[in-house]
Amino acid sequence: MSNILDIKNWYIKSFESFESSLNGESSKPFHQIRKEAMEKFSQLNFPTTHDEDWRFTNIAPLLKYNFEPAAMAELKTQQTKNFLFENLKGNTLIFVNGFFIPKLSHVKKSNDGIIVCSLANQLKNGSPVISQHLGKYANHREQIFTALSTAFTRDGAFIYVPDNKILEEPVQILFITTTSNKNILSQPRNLYVTGTNSQVSIIERYLSLDDGVYFTNVVTEIYAGENSIINHIKLQEENLKAFHISRTEVDQEKGSNFTSYSISLGGEIARHDINARFNDEGSECNLNGLFLLTGNQLFDTHSLIDHAKPNCSSHEKYKGILDDTSHGVFNGKVIVRRDAQKTNAFQENKNIILSNGALINTKPQLEIFADDVKCSHGATIGQLDEDAMFYLKSRGIGEEKAKAILIHAFASDVVRTIKIEEVKKYLEEVLEKRFNK
Amino acid sequence: MLEIKNLHANVGGKEILKGIDLTVNTGEVHAIMGPNGSGKSTLAQVLAGRKEYEVTKGEVIFNGKNLLELSPEDRAREGIFLAFQYPVEIPGVSNVNLLKTAINEIRKYNSEEELDAMEFMTLLKKKMKLVEMDQSLLSRSVNDGFSGGEKKRNEILQMAVLEPKLSILDETDSGLDIDALRIVANGVNKLKSPDRSTIVVTHYQRLLNYIVPDYVHVLYNGKIVKSGTKELALELEAKGYDWLKEQKEFA
Ligand SMILES: Nc1ncnc2c1ncn2[C@@H]1O[C@H](COP(=O)(O)OP(=O)(O)OP(=O)(O)O)[C@@H](O)[C@H]1O
Ligand SMILES: [Mg+2]
């Protein structure tokens, strides 16, 4: 089936059976939001390359499939163990096809008000955090994939850290898809909320146990309370046939600090939209990204930092390495609103093209309405530095090895600032394996 | 060791080397002097194998091998080392890593055992003393943010570690203060041995007070127009190059 109208109807139909499977939950207030989102979904169109925001990202291949909302699936601990960083002793949440699997997860009892659990659990309990935050930052009225996510919201990761609490060990969250020959749609919906003076680190990993075609549509909403610190690492390691559309929405209160690493390795077509808003002064937002593309992969990053208030700083560093006939897109928008004086906004996107067939479209977009600001941006696309190559060779290092060294250096510029040693080490290994043939 | 015969080379379509003849025997130190733009660095880069420099005529034999047929990395593995006039900065690649990879690639090529981490560090420490280099520069990225003098000293450290048969020092002395000059020269001298040769490209006699050359050549407009012993350098210091230019025009 390739008719887009049919595809939309397919999802609308799926919603009916989804609703009936919700049982008692459809009487909860959040269900009104689901229904509204479904309504919007039916009105919105899937983006085409005529839409400015999707100009270079053609999702037609994704619309060829009737993805079925995933059913719960079982996995053994052995199958998931290898994907956890074993030296990290914090909470682990494991999702299979978007559903939380308590048996595979490990959540520590806590009596200090910190909550690490599934979103389903919080939806069922009618948590006040849900009614206050869920669906408030990701806009389901304009973005069709967000509408789809909101309409089908059922499960995902939920983290709440109350005022003055610090969650020392990073929370590890695995999103595993297992297709068993079905084209599955998995839609985890995550919500992370921190109170005043609190702190948390979160690692999300998206991967698959097989090589079937599936679609992950994930929306993550993050609310950073006053003076809180949030570190967020997203490792997108889906299989090479997967579609991965994700949106991260961050709302930052006064003096908060949000740092994100978005590492993209998998997917046939993958996209990450990450948006941060400063609601108040003195906040900081650091967005980092690294994408390694091979074959026919397409990866698109769209970031938006909204400097709505004065005295905030943002720092973006995105790096891409593109091989074969892969295609990368980077669009980094920064808005500095009229009263956002003393804004610091720095953006950098550097790309290395390793083959003639690879392509990158990069576009910084600065919209500055305040006058006392420091903003800079730079985008580069290039091959490996010839002078550096010659220098290494002149020291006896062969072509392949010299290349590997330079690519590694380029990529580790992003990796080396990751604070969680385990993750850093893992990514160094990934780079080593990929480029030190 | 090195035999250059009637070497011509172009860069960007323009002929820069116009027939160089030069023989460097084992154990000798040769100095090459000459005005700016005369082709000294071009010669050095051609010997190191930079592909932007196109050899149009002539030959270069290095220890019996046709050097021009070898890739830059194989030239290095055969024992050629170029200390660059302008060393490249390579952010993200640590100095130690570069050295360790380089030495082991060279050893592998020459069918020698690779050094393990311990052996390498022992060697490195010894060589660092030789060039009085600060430990902190080791873990930093190659030449990244190094001062001019530090870069030059780093080149000499690399040379000391790799122990090449033929070292070509392209203005390693420029930008060095008096102390650094002495240290660098000292490093070069300590590495001197009857089975190693050195070509020093320089503008200044002062380096040649430390590294005493067996021969001095003047490169002018892509050709060696005069060769002599170390006294020639003193004469150049006193008289400049003009008298040579005139001589040549009369010739
Ligand atoms: N890549 C290049 N493209 C074009 N011209 C070049 C290139 N490299 C060198 N040249 C030219 O070749 C000539 C010789 O340059 P070279 O660097 O060899 O001189 P040099 O003798 O080392 O001078 P200096 O004493 O200033 O270092 C110069 O005229 C220079 O402009
Ligand atoms: Mg020169």
XYZ file of C-alpha atoms and ligand atoms in Angstrom, chain B residues 36-37 39-42 85-86 170-171 201 203, ligand 2:
13
model
C 63.206 32.983 0.344
C 61.264 31.211 -2.326
C 62.801 26.045 -3.465
C 64.341 24.693 -0.243
C 61.063 23.551 1.287
C 59.928 22.273 -2.078
C 59.029 24.213 8.509
C 55.376 24.615 9.475
C 63.473 22.505 7.322
C 64.229 25.705 9.210
C 67.795 23.896 5.733
C 68.893 30.914 6.865
Mg 60.977 26.992 3.215
